[in-house]
Structures are given as structure tokens and as C-alpha cells.
Short mmCIF file of C-alpha atoms in Angstrom, two decimals:
data_model
loop_
_atom_site.label_atom_id
_atom_site.label_comp_id
_atom_site.label_asym_id
_atom_site.label_seq_id
_atom_site.Cartn_x
_atom_site.Cartn_y
_atom_site.Cartn_z
CA SER A 1 20.54 -21.82 53.31
CA TYR A 2 23.43 -22.43 55.85
CA GLU A 3 22.86 -21.00 59.29
CA LEU A 4 25.37 -20.61 62.41
CA THR A 5 23.78 -20.49 65.85
CA GLN A 6 24.99 -18.62 68.54
CA PRO A 7 23.69 -17.81 72.22
CA THR A 8 22.38 -14.48 72.44
CA SER A 9 24.28 -13.58 75.74
CA VAL A 10 27.09 -14.95 78.12
CA SER A 11 28.14 -13.76 81.30
CA VAL A 12 31.39 -14.33 82.92
CA SER A 13 33.10 -12.76 85.95
CA PRO A 14 36.35 -10.81 85.63
CA GLY A 15 39.25 -13.18 85.67
CA GLN A 16 37.26 -16.20 84.57
CA THR A 17 36.86 -18.28 81.45
CA ALA A 18 34.34 -17.40 78.98
CA SER A 19 33.17 -19.78 76.27
CA ILE A 20 30.97 -18.83 73.33
CA THR A 21 29.75 -21.34 71.03
CA CYS A 22 28.62 -21.26 67.09
CA SER A 23 26.59 -24.28 65.94
CA GLY A 24 26.14 -25.13 62.20
CA ASP A 25 25.51 -28.53 60.25
CA LYS A 26 28.90 -30.09 59.94
CA LEU A 27 30.61 -26.82 61.04
CA GLY A 28 33.73 -28.84 61.85
CA ASP A 29 34.28 -29.61 58.15
CA LYS A 30 34.62 -25.85 57.38
CA HIS A 31 36.75 -23.15 58.77
CA ALA A 32 35.35 -20.70 61.49
CA CYS A 33 36.63 -17.45 62.48
CA TRP A 34 35.37 -14.78 65.08
CA TYR A 35 34.87 -11.07 65.39
CA HIS A 36 34.59 -8.84 68.42
CA GLN A 37 32.68 -5.65 68.35
CA LYS A 38 32.31 -2.97 70.70
CA PRO A 39 29.32 -0.32 70.29
CA GLY A 40 29.55 2.06 67.83
CA GLN A 41 33.08 0.52 66.55
CA SER A 42 33.93 -1.97 63.61
CA PRO A 43 34.33 -5.55 64.26
CA ILE A 44 37.76 -6.95 64.93
CA LEU A 45 39.11 -10.58 63.74
CA VAL A 46 40.24 -12.10 67.09
CA ILE A 47 40.39 -15.87 65.64
CA TYR A 48 40.59 -17.00 62.08
CA GLN A 49 40.88 -20.61 60.75
CA ASP A 50 39.31 -22.15 63.52
CA ARG A 51 42.25 -21.33 65.91
CA GLN A 52 44.90 -18.76 64.65
CA ARG A 53 45.18 -15.51 66.39
CA PRO A 54 45.99 -12.48 64.09
CA SER A 55 48.94 -10.37 65.18
CA GLY A 56 48.08 -8.14 68.15
CA ILE A 57 45.42 -10.50 69.51
CA PRO A 58 46.11 -11.39 73.31
CA GLU A 59 47.12 -15.10 73.97
CA ARG A 60 43.93 -15.34 76.26
CA PHE A 61 41.84 -15.72 73.07
CA SER A 62 41.68 -19.15 71.75
CA GLY A 63 39.49 -21.41 69.41
CA SER A 64 38.33 -24.78 68.40
CA ASN A 65 36.14 -26.45 65.84
CA SER A 66 34.94 -29.88 65.79
CA GLY A 67 31.72 -31.75 64.77
CA ASN A 68 28.81 -28.97 64.66
CA THR A 69 30.46 -26.41 67.13
CA ALA A 70 33.08 -23.98 66.78
CA THR A 71 33.97 -22.57 70.19
CA LEU A 72 35.69 -19.24 71.26
CA ILE A 73 37.52 -19.43 74.53
CA ILE A 74 38.49 -16.23 76.31
CA SER A 75 40.72 -17.05 79.31
CA GLY A 76 41.30 -14.57 82.14
CA THR A 77 38.41 -12.47 80.70
CA GLN A 78 39.07 -8.78 81.16
CA ALA A 79 36.60 -5.91 81.24
CA LEU A 80 37.63 -4.76 77.76
CA ASP A 81 36.45 -8.05 76.53
CA GLU A 82 32.83 -7.12 76.64
CA GLY A 83 31.03 -6.41 73.53
CA ASP A 84 29.35 -8.47 70.59
CA TYR A 85 31.05 -11.57 69.19
CA TYR A 86 30.17 -13.07 65.75
CA CYS A 87 31.22 -16.24 64.03
CA GLN A 88 31.80 -16.52 60.45
CA ALA A 89 32.16 -19.43 58.11
CA TRP A 90 32.08 -19.89 54.19
CA ASP A 91 29.37 -22.18 52.74
CA SER A 92 28.47 -22.74 49.14
CA SER A 93 30.67 -19.78 47.97
CA THR A 94 29.15 -17.08 50.30
CA VAL A 95 29.76 -16.05 53.83
CA VAL A 96 27.67 -16.66 56.70
CA PHE A 97 27.95 -14.69 60.14
CA GLY A 98 26.34 -16.17 63.16
CA GLY A 99 23.65 -13.84 64.95
CA GLY A 100 26.02 -12.47 67.61
CA THR A 101 26.65 -13.11 71.27
CA LYS A 102 26.73 -10.25 73.95
CA LEU A 103 29.57 -10.91 76.39
CA THR A 104 28.90 -9.49 79.70
CA VAL A 105 31.69 -9.21 82.15
CA LEU A 106 30.34 -8.62 85.84
CA GLN B 1 49.42 -0.72 56.94
CA LEU B 2 45.99 -1.35 55.03
CA GLN B 3 43.21 1.37 55.64
CA LEU B 4 39.70 1.70 54.14
CA GLN B 5 37.36 4.37 54.12
CA GLU B 6 33.55 4.49 53.05
CA SER B 7 31.97 7.40 51.04
CA GLY B 8 28.67 7.98 49.63
CA PRO B 9 25.15 9.41 50.36
CA GLY B 10 23.94 9.12 53.78
CA LEU B 11 20.26 9.09 52.56
CA VAL B 12 18.57 7.34 49.91
CA LYS B 13 15.10 7.21 48.50
CA PRO B 14 13.01 4.00 48.52
CA SER B 15 13.30 2.42 45.36
CA GLU B 16 16.45 4.05 44.33
CA THR B 17 19.98 2.75 44.01
CA LEU B 18 22.38 2.87 46.98
CA SER B 19 25.98 3.59 46.03
CA LEU B 20 29.00 3.39 48.15
CA THR B 21 32.81 3.42 47.55
CA CYS B 22 35.44 2.22 49.58
CA THR B 23 38.90 3.97 49.23
CA VAL B 24 41.96 1.84 49.95
CA SER B 25 45.10 3.15 51.28
CA GLY B 26 48.38 1.44 52.06
CA GLY B 27 48.13 -1.25 49.56
CA SER B 28 46.80 -2.05 45.96
CA ILE B 29 43.28 -3.01 45.19
CA SER B 30 44.63 -5.12 42.15
CA SER B 31 46.91 -7.32 44.57
CA SER B 32 45.61 -10.93 44.40
CA SER B 33 46.49 -11.34 48.34
CA TYR B 34 43.53 -9.47 49.36
CA SER B 35 39.79 -9.83 49.18
CA TRP B 36 37.31 -6.73 49.09
CA GLY B 37 33.79 -6.90 50.79
CA TRP B 38 30.85 -5.09 51.83
CA ILE B 39 29.14 -5.95 55.21
CA ARG B 40 25.93 -4.33 56.64
CA GLN B 41 24.62 -4.06 59.90
CA PRO B 42 20.95 -2.60 60.81
CA PRO B 43 20.73 -0.34 63.74
CA GLY B 44 20.98 -2.91 66.78
CA GLU B 45 21.24 -6.25 64.64
CA GLY B 46 23.89 -8.33 63.78
CA LEU B 47 26.24 -8.47 60.64
CA GLU B 48 25.20 -9.35 57.30
CA TYR B 49 27.33 -10.16 54.25
CA ILE B 50 26.80 -8.51 50.92
CA GLY B 51 29.48 -9.74 48.85
CA SER B 52 33.14 -9.80 48.07
CA LEU B 53 35.53 -10.32 45.43
CA TYR B 54 39.49 -10.89 44.70
CA TYR B 55 40.68 -8.72 41.84
CA SER B 56 40.38 -10.23 38.50
CA GLU B 57 38.51 -13.34 39.84
CA ARG B 58 35.01 -14.35 40.78
CA THR B 59 32.89 -12.22 42.69
CA TYR B 60 30.77 -13.71 45.56
CA TYR B 61 27.35 -12.44 46.67
CA SER B 62 24.95 -13.38 49.46
CA PRO B 63 22.05 -15.17 47.81
CA SER B 64 19.37 -13.04 49.59
CA LEU B 65 21.16 -9.84 48.06
CA LYS B 66 22.54 -11.23 44.54
CA SER B 67 19.63 -9.82 42.51
CA ARG B 68 20.24 -6.35 43.46
CA ALA B 69 23.90 -5.70 44.55
CA THR B 70 26.76 -5.22 42.43
CA LEU B 71 30.56 -5.02 43.34
CA SER B 72 33.09 -3.28 41.11
CA VAL B 73 36.68 -2.22 41.34
CA ASP B 74 38.41 0.75 40.08
CA THR B 75 41.98 0.37 39.82
CA SER B 76 42.83 4.03 38.58
CA LYS B 77 41.26 5.35 41.89
CA ASN B 78 42.25 2.32 44.13
CA GLN B 79 38.53 2.06 45.10
CA PHE B 80 35.91 -0.78 45.04
CA SER B 81 32.24 0.05 45.02
CA LEU B 82 28.80 -1.18 45.87
CA LYS B 83 25.49 -0.68 44.22
CA LEU B 84 22.27 -1.96 45.76
CA SER B 85 19.13 -1.66 43.70
CA SER B 86 15.55 -0.80 44.23
CA VAL B 87 16.31 -0.12 48.02
CA THR B 88 13.56 -0.17 51.02
CA ALA B 89 13.66 0.70 54.68
CA ALA B 90 14.84 -2.79 55.28
CA ASP B 91 18.19 -1.93 53.60
CA ALA B 92 18.93 1.01 56.29
CA ALA B 93 22.13 0.06 57.86
CA VAL B 94 25.62 0.84 58.78
CA TYR B 95 27.59 -0.32 55.76
CA PHE B 96 31.28 -1.71 56.23
CA CYS B 97 33.87 -2.21 53.68
CA ALA B 98 36.21 -4.83 54.67
CA SER B 99 39.66 -6.43 53.18
CA GLY B 100 40.43 -10.08 53.82
CA PHE B 101 42.54 -12.88 53.13
CA ARG B 102 42.21 -16.42 51.95
CA TYR B 103 43.14 -19.68 53.94
CA TYR B 104 44.25 -21.51 50.86
CA TYR B 105 45.44 -20.35 47.26
CA ASP B 106 42.58 -20.59 44.81
CA SER B 107 39.86 -20.77 47.57
CA SER B 108 37.37 -18.44 48.63
CA ASP B 109 37.62 -19.56 52.27
CA GLY B 110 38.92 -16.93 54.42
CA ALA B 111 38.23 -14.00 57.04
CA PHE B 112 38.17 -10.14 57.04
CA ASP B 113 40.99 -8.60 59.01
CA ILE B 114 40.82 -4.99 57.90
CA TRP B 115 37.59 -3.07 58.40
CA GLY B 116 36.57 0.66 57.48
CA GLN B 117 34.77 2.81 60.26
CA GLY B 118 31.41 2.06 58.53
CA THR B 119 28.82 4.38 56.99
CA LEU B 120 25.25 4.92 57.96
CA VAL B 121 22.71 4.66 55.46
CA THR B 122 19.08 5.85 55.91
CA VAL B 123 16.26 4.91 53.19
CA SER B 124 13.51 7.61 53.42
CA SER B 125 11.65 9.95 51.02
#
């Protein structure tokens, strides 16, 4: 079955740029999206179709997808960006989630 | 604004069937614009896809749960439901219902942009 691999954790200083990767076989041939989840809350879609931002998502969130890696980039990271981030893609008519990355802003 | 609300028993006995319902407000469940899905999250773990569908189209399932999961739609109540049979302790999780959209017409590929608040299901005798 298809797998998406994310780093377990990423740390970033406030105001700096955070990058979270998501790796999968030929992921660049698929479309990736990203969700942000804070403790006790439901996930929020922050990037879809590799690089599109839903309405209401700040411009500091951006995405790319090429080769075997999709990347979520958060520019000017703020404390409220802390939490877990999950990538997601479709493969063989099913949804696959990455294992999640805990982003710490310190 | 589309809103989703899960409901169902918070406690299920091992070997029994878990049944959850998601009530949709602010939109019609029979619209071809939305997908309707279930995702779960065991305590302290990541997200796991269970299944999703577009009304009157094909239903998609996780291969690992396909033999036990059934998704259905009730248009009269504007609800969709999940049944998961033969549950074990490994099925204990927060269950989210979600609505999504597809990137291209006649394709399943898409994302989930509206999520319910989630409901915790415990499996115990």
C-alpha cells in the first residue's frame, strides 16, 4: 500500500520559516494537501492541490510538490501555527495520510 | 456555511457494530459538489481514512477497513452514516465526519475542507 512519510517533529523560531516535508513514491505525480490540527480540535485544511490556499488561510502558508516530495512552507511563523500537520494524497482510489509532524514554535 | 455534527454511542462492546451518523446543515447531501467521508484518530495518534463517497456515485474505502466498514446516505434526514462491524479495542478513536471537494470533474482526487468536531468512541465490555 502507498505510504506518505513525514518527520516526527520540526522546530522553528518565531518569525522564521518552517518547512515540513511529505515523501512518497512519485508523489509529484499526484496532488497533495495539508491539514493543521491543534490539540483537541478538528483538522483544518491549509493547502490543497499542492499549492492552493483555501479562503481564510493566511498567505504565509504555501506549498509545493515535485518528484517524491511535497513541502509545506510557513513563512513568518507565529505561535498560533504550532500543532500537528498532516499531508494527504489519493492513491489507487483511497486516501492516504502522512503520519503527522508536530511543529513547535520556540 | 456547511456544518457537520457527529452523533452515536460513545461506548461499543467488542465484536459489536459501531454506528455513527453525521448530520449536515447548510447544504444538501445530495449535491454532487461535495464528498462525504469518515476519518478517525486513535488517542495520541495520527489521522486514518475510513471511507468517503459522492452522492449516487462510487463509495471509496480504506483497504484495511473495507471488509468491515459501510458508508450510507439518508437524503430524507440530510445525514450520512458509518457502520463498522466486529469492533476491537484497536477501533477506539475520535471519529470525524468530513466534507470535501474534488479537484477535477469525474475524479475522486480532492481534499476535505469541512470537518465535524469529532466524537470519541470507546470499545469495552
